[in-house]
Amino acid sequence: MIFSSELIKGTLKTILLKLLADNHKMYGYEITQRVKELTAGRIQLTEGALYPTLHALEEEGLVTTEVEYMGKRVRKYYRLSDTGMTRKDEKVNEFADFVATMKILLDIEVKPA
Amino acid sequence: MIFSSELIKGTLKTILLKLLADNHKMYGYEITQRVKELTAGRIQLTEGALYPTLHALEEEGLVTTEVEYMGKRVRKYYRLSDTGMTRKDEKVNEFADFVATMKILLDIEVKPA
DNA sequence: CAAAGATACATAAGACTTCGATGTATCATA
DNA sequence: TATGATACATCGAAGTCTTATGTATCTTTG
């Protein structure tokens, strides 16, 4: 079952920041694959959503980029900045609090990973 | 701390369906107050989001409405339909699964309520 | 070796949702 | 009698995501 896109709304930046915090540097396509893998295919990032968001993160100064060539093929790597690391912590904490709040509202059990 | 609105995006319908499942019938303003109360003020539904969403639920056949007068003041009550009850279960389950997935991605602990 | 599928970037129009402001009106309280 | 709470609602603007499209390279398989 793939999650409805509505659910993922608002969490994309958080996911990207966290992945970049864990992996030092990643490129766009790699991110889509990693997320798919980590979520057993239940979250599939589309390029139309991913690239604009990565660009936005760059404009906000949360990531820096560097281009590498694999043969003739371009890869654009994204790396978290210090500001980005701080923001990542904020975002992840906010999401954790949000979930705690939603648990009360929806009266759900969240299974341990 | 009030949650950024982006986070609440995509969960509004789920929240509404769950509230209506628990409370049999509620009106709009009551919903905003109940949510504020249940979440210690951290989720504040705005009318601009609430009413269009309630109307959408009605169009989808998930809720029925009935108008009552308190003196001269109108109250529009919303009540969950059978379809709505089914949908509520689906939505709540989907959210629980989503959270389990996000826990893996973000590597977070979710405190028990 | 040709075709298909995967890798890899990106943009752009349209759809959808939410925000913030605005509007109307009643009721309670200071 | 004015303010704040109650109660409905809509609308333009803003923001985000989807779907489609575009370009190009690399790898695998028939």
Coordinates of C-alpha atoms (C1' of nucleotides) in Angstrom, one line a residue:
Chain A
M1 CA 0.0 0.0 0.0
I2 CA 1.4 3.4 -1.0
F3 CA 0.6 6.3 1.2
S4 CA -1.8 8.9 -0.2
S5 CA 0.2 11.9 -1.1
E6 CA -1.7 14.1 1.2
L7 CA -0.2 12.4 4.1
I8 CA 3.3 13.0 2.9
K9 CA 2.5 16.7 2.5
G10 CA 4.6 18.8 4.8
T11 CA 7.0 16.1 5.6
L12 CA 9.1 16.2 2.5
K13 CA 11.6 18.8 3.7
T14 CA 12.0 16.9 7.0
I15 CA 12.7 13.7 5.2
L16 CA 15.3 15.3 3.0
L17 CA 17.0 17.1 5.8
K18 CA 17.2 13.9 7.8
L19 CA 18.5 11.8 5.0
L20 CA 21.2 14.4 4.2
A21 CA 22.1 14.5 7.9
D22 CA 22.6 10.8 8.0
N23 CA 24.4 10.4 4.6
H24 CA 26.7 13.4 4.4
K25 CA 26.0 13.9 0.7
M26 CA 23.4 12.5 -1.7
Y27 CA 22.1 13.2 -5.2
G28 CA 18.5 13.4 -6.2
Y29 CA 17.9 10.1 -7.8
E30 CA 19.7 8.4 -4.9
I31 CA 17.3 10.0 -2.5
T32 CA 14.3 8.7 -4.3
Q33 CA 15.7 5.2 -4.3
R34 CA 16.8 5.3 -0.6
V35 CA 13.4 6.5 0.5
K36 CA 11.7 3.8 -1.5
E37 CA 14.0 1.2 0.0
L38 CA 13.7 2.4 3.6
T39 CA 9.9 2.5 3.3
A40 CA 9.4 -0.7 1.5
G41 CA 8.1 1.2 -1.5
R42 CA 5.4 2.9 0.5
I43 CA 6.8 6.4 0.0
Q44 CA 7.7 7.2 -3.6
L45 CA 9.1 10.6 -4.2
T46 CA 8.3 12.0 -7.6
E47 CA 10.9 14.1 -9.4
G48 CA 8.4 16.9 -9.8
A49 CA 8.2 17.2 -6.0
L50 CA 11.8 16.4 -5.2
Y51 CA 13.8 18.7 -7.4
P52 CA 11.9 21.9 -6.6
T53 CA 12.2 21.1 -2.9
L54 CA 15.9 20.5 -3.1
H55 CA 16.3 23.8 -4.9
A56 CA 14.3 25.5 -2.3
L57 CA 16.5 24.0 0.4
E58 CA 19.5 25.4 -1.4
E59 CA 17.9 28.8 -1.7
E60 CA 17.3 28.8 2.0
G61 CA 20.9 28.0 2.7
L62 CA 20.1 24.6 4.3
V63 CA 22.1 22.6 1.8
T64 CA 25.1 23.2 -0.5
T65 CA 25.6 21.6 -3.9
E66 CA 28.4 20.3 -5.9
V67 CA 28.4 18.7 -9.3
E68 CA 30.3 15.6 -10.2
Y69 CA 30.6 13.8 -13.5
M70 CA 30.3 10.0 -13.7
G71 CA 31.6 9.6 -17.2
K72 CA 29.5 12.1 -19.1
R73 CA 26.5 11.9 -16.8
V74 CA 26.0 14.7 -14.3
R75 CA 25.3 14.2 -10.7
K76 CA 24.4 17.0 -8.4
Y77 CA 25.2 16.2 -4.8
Y78 CA 23.5 17.9 -1.9
R79 CA 25.2 18.4 1.4
L80 CA 23.7 19.7 4.6
S81 CA 25.0 23.0 5.9
D82 CA 25.3 23.9 9.6
T83 CA 22.1 25.8 9.4
G84 CA 20.5 22.8 7.7
M85 CA 21.6 20.5 10.6
T86 CA 20.0 22.8 13.1
R87 CA 16.8 23.0 11.0
K88 CA 16.8 19.2 10.6
D89 CA 16.8 18.9 14.4
E90 CA 13.9 21.3 14.7
K91 CA 11.9 19.7 12.0
V92 CA 12.4 16.1 13.3
N93 CA 11.5 17.2 16.8
E94 CA 8.5 19.0 15.6
F95 CA 7.3 16.0 13.7
A96 CA 7.8 13.8 16.8
D97 CA 5.7 16.2 18.9
F98 CA 3.1 16.3 16.2
V99 CA 2.8 12.6 16.2
A100 CA 2.5 12.5 20.0
T101 CA -0.4 15.0 19.6
M102 CA -2.0 13.1 16.9
K103 CA -1.9 9.9 18.9
I104 CA -4.1 11.6 21.5
L105 CA -6.4 12.9 18.9
L106 CA -6.7 9.7 16.9
D107 CA -6.3 7.4 19.8
I108 CA -3.8 5.2 18.1
E109 CA -1.1 2.8 19.0
V110 CA 2.1 3.3 17.1
K111 CA 4.0 0.1 16.7
P112 CA 7.7 0.2 17.5
A113 CA 9.9 0.1 14.4
Chain B
M1 CA 4.5 25.7 20.3
I2 CA 1.9 25.6 17.5
F3 CA 2.5 23.1 14.8
S4 CA 3.4 24.5 11.4
S5 CA 0.4 24.3 9.2
E6 CA 2.2 22.2 6.6
L7 CA 2.2 19.3 9.1
I8 CA -1.5 19.4 9.6
K9 CA -2.0 19.4 5.9
G10 CA -3.3 16.0 4.9
T11 CA -4.5 15.1 8.3
L12 CA -7.4 17.4 8.6
K13 CA -10.0 15.1 7.2
T14 CA -8.7 12.3 9.3
I15 CA -9.0 14.4 12.4
L16 CA -12.5 15.5 11.5
L17 CA -13.7 11.9 10.8
K18 CA -12.3 10.6 14.1
L19 CA -13.9 13.4 16.1
L20 CA -17.2 12.8 14.5
A21 CA -16.9 9.1 15.1
D22 CA -16.3 9.7 18.8
N23 CA -18.9 12.4 19.3
H24 CA -21.9 11.4 17.2
K25 CA -22.6 14.9 16.1
M26 CA -20.7 18.2 16.3
Y27 CA -20.8 21.6 14.8
G28 CA -17.9 23.6 13.2
Y29 CA -17.0 25.9 16.0
E30 CA -17.3 23.1 18.5
I31 CA -14.7 21.2 16.5
T32 CA -12.2 24.0 16.5
Q33 CA -12.6 24.3 20.3
R34 CA -12.4 20.6 20.9
V35 CA -9.2 20.2 18.8
K36 CA -7.6 23.2 20.6
E37 CA -8.5 21.7 23.9
L38 CA -7.4 18.1 23.1
T39 CA -4.1 19.3 21.7
A40 CA -3.3 21.9 24.4
G41 CA -3.6 24.7 21.8
R42 CA -1.0 23.2 19.5
I43 CA -3.4 22.5 16.7
Q44 CA -5.7 25.4 15.9
L45 CA -8.0 24.8 13.0
T46 CA -8.8 27.9 11.0
E47 CA -12.2 28.5 9.6
G48 CA -10.9 29.0 6.2
A49 CA -9.6 25.4 6.2
L50 CA -12.4 23.9 8.3
Y51 CA -15.5 24.8 6.5
P52 CA -14.5 23.9 3.0
T53 CA -13.3 20.6 4.3
L54 CA -16.5 19.9 6.1
H55 CA -18.4 20.8 3.0
A56 CA -16.2 18.4 1.0
L57 CA -16.9 15.6 3.5
E58 CA -20.5 16.2 2.9
E59 CA -20.2 16.1 -0.8
E60 CA -18.4 12.9 -0.6
G61 CA -21.2 11.4 1.5
L62 CA -19.1 10.9 4.5
V63 CA -21.1 13.1 6.8
T64 CA -24.7 14.3 6.9
T65 CA -25.8 17.7 8.2
E66 CA -28.7 19.1 10.1
V67 CA -29.4 22.6 11.2
E68 CA -30.5 23.6 14.7
Y69 CA -31.4 26.9 16.1
M70 CA -30.2 28.1 19.5
G71 CA -32.4 31.0 19.9
K72 CA -31.8 32.9 16.7
R73 CA -28.3 31.6 16.2
V74 CA -27.8 28.8 13.6
R75 CA -25.8 25.7 14.3
K76 CA -25.0 23.2 11.6
Y77 CA -24.4 19.8 13.0
Y78 CA -22.3 17.2 11.2
R79 CA -22.8 13.5 11.7
L80 CA -20.8 10.6 10.4
S81 CA -22.5 8.3 7.8
D82 CA -21.8 4.6 7.6
T83 CA -19.5 5.2 4.7
G84 CA -17.8 7.9 6.8
M85 CA -17.3 5.4 9.6
T86 CA -15.6 3.0 7.2
R87 CA -13.5 5.8 5.8
K88 CA -12.5 7.0 9.2
D89 CA -11.1 3.5 10.1
E90 CA -9.2 3.5 6.8
K91 CA -7.8 6.9 7.4
V92 CA -6.8 6.3 11.0
N93 CA -5.1 3.1 10.1
E94 CA -3.3 4.7 7.2
F95 CA -2.0 7.4 9.5
A96 CA -0.8 4.8 12.0
D97 CA 1.1 3.0 9.3
F98 CA 2.5 6.2 8.0
V99 CA 3.8 7.1 11.4
A100 CA 5.4 3.7 11.8
T101 CA 7.1 4.3 8.4
M102 CA 8.2 7.8 9.3
K103 CA 9.7 6.5 12.6
I104 CA 12.0 4.4 10.6
L105 CA 12.9 7.3 8.2
L106 CA 13.4 9.9 10.9
D107 CA 14.6 7.5 13.6
I108 CA 12.4 9.0 16.3
E109 CA 10.9 7.8 19.5
V110 CA 7.3 8.6 19.9
K111 CA 6.4 9.1 23.5
P112 CA 3.3 7.3 24.7
A113 CA 0.4 9.6 25.3
Chain C
dC1 C1' 23.0 -4.3 -32.2
dA2 C1' 18.6 -2.4 -31.2
dA3 C1' 15.3 -1.8 -27.9
dA4 C1' 13.9 -1.3 -23.3
dG5 C1' 14.6 0.0 -18.9
dA6 C1' 17.3 2.3 -15.5
dT7 C1' 19.9 6.4 -14.3
dA8 C1' 19.9 11.5 -13.9
dC9 C1' 18.9 16.1 -14.4
dA10 C1' 15.0 19.6 -14.8
dT11 C1' 10.7 22.5 -15.8
dA12 C1' 5.9 23.8 -16.3
dA13 C1' 0.9 23.9 -16.3
dG14 C1' -2.8 22.7 -13.6
dA15 C1' -4.9 21.0 -9.5
dC16 C1' -5.6 21.1 -4.8
dT17 C1' -5.2 22.7 -0.2
dT18 C1' -4.6 26.1 3.2
dC19 C1' -4.0 30.9 4.9
dG20 C1' -5.4 35.2 6.1
dA21 C1' -8.7 38.5 5.5
dT22 C1' -13.2 39.7 5.3
dG23 C1' -18.2 39.6 6.1
dT24 C1' -22.5 38.9 8.7
dA25 C1' -24.9 38.2 12.8
dT26 C1' -26.1 36.8 17.7
dC27 C1' -25.1 36.4 22.7
dA28 C1' -22.9 37.3 27.1
dT29 C1' -20.3 40.1 30.1
dA30 C1' -18.0 43.9 32.1
Chain D
dT1 C1' -22.5 49.9 25.2
dA2 C1' -18.5 48.0 23.7
dT3 C1' -15.7 44.0 23.6
dG4 C1' -15.1 39.3 23.1
dA5 C1' -16.9 35.0 22.3
dT6 C1' -20.0 32.2 19.4
dA7 C1' -21.2 30.7 14.7
dC8 C1' -21.7 30.5 10.0
dA9 C1' -19.3 31.3 5.4
dT10 C1' -16.6 32.9 1.2
dC11 C1' -12.7 34.5 -1.5
dG12 C1' -8.2 35.9 -3.3
dA13 C1' -3.5 34.8 -2.6
dA14 C1' 0.0 31.6 -1.5
dG15 C1' 2.1 27.4 -1.4
dT16 C1' 2.8 22.6 -2.6
dC17 C1' 2.3 18.5 -5.3
dT18 C1' 1.0 15.9 -9.6
dT19 C1' 1.3 14.8 -14.1
dA20 C1' 3.4 15.4 -18.2
dT21 C1' 7.1 16.5 -20.8
dG22 C1' 11.9 17.1 -22.2
dT23 C1' 16.8 15.9 -22.6
dA24 C1' 20.5 12.7 -22.3
dT25 C1' 23.4 8.7 -20.8
dC26 C1' 24.3 3.9 -19.4
dT27 C1' 23.2 -1.0 -19.0
dT28 C1' 21.1 -5.2 -20.0
dT29 C1' 18.8 -8.4 -22.8
dG30 C1' 16.7 -10.6 -26.8

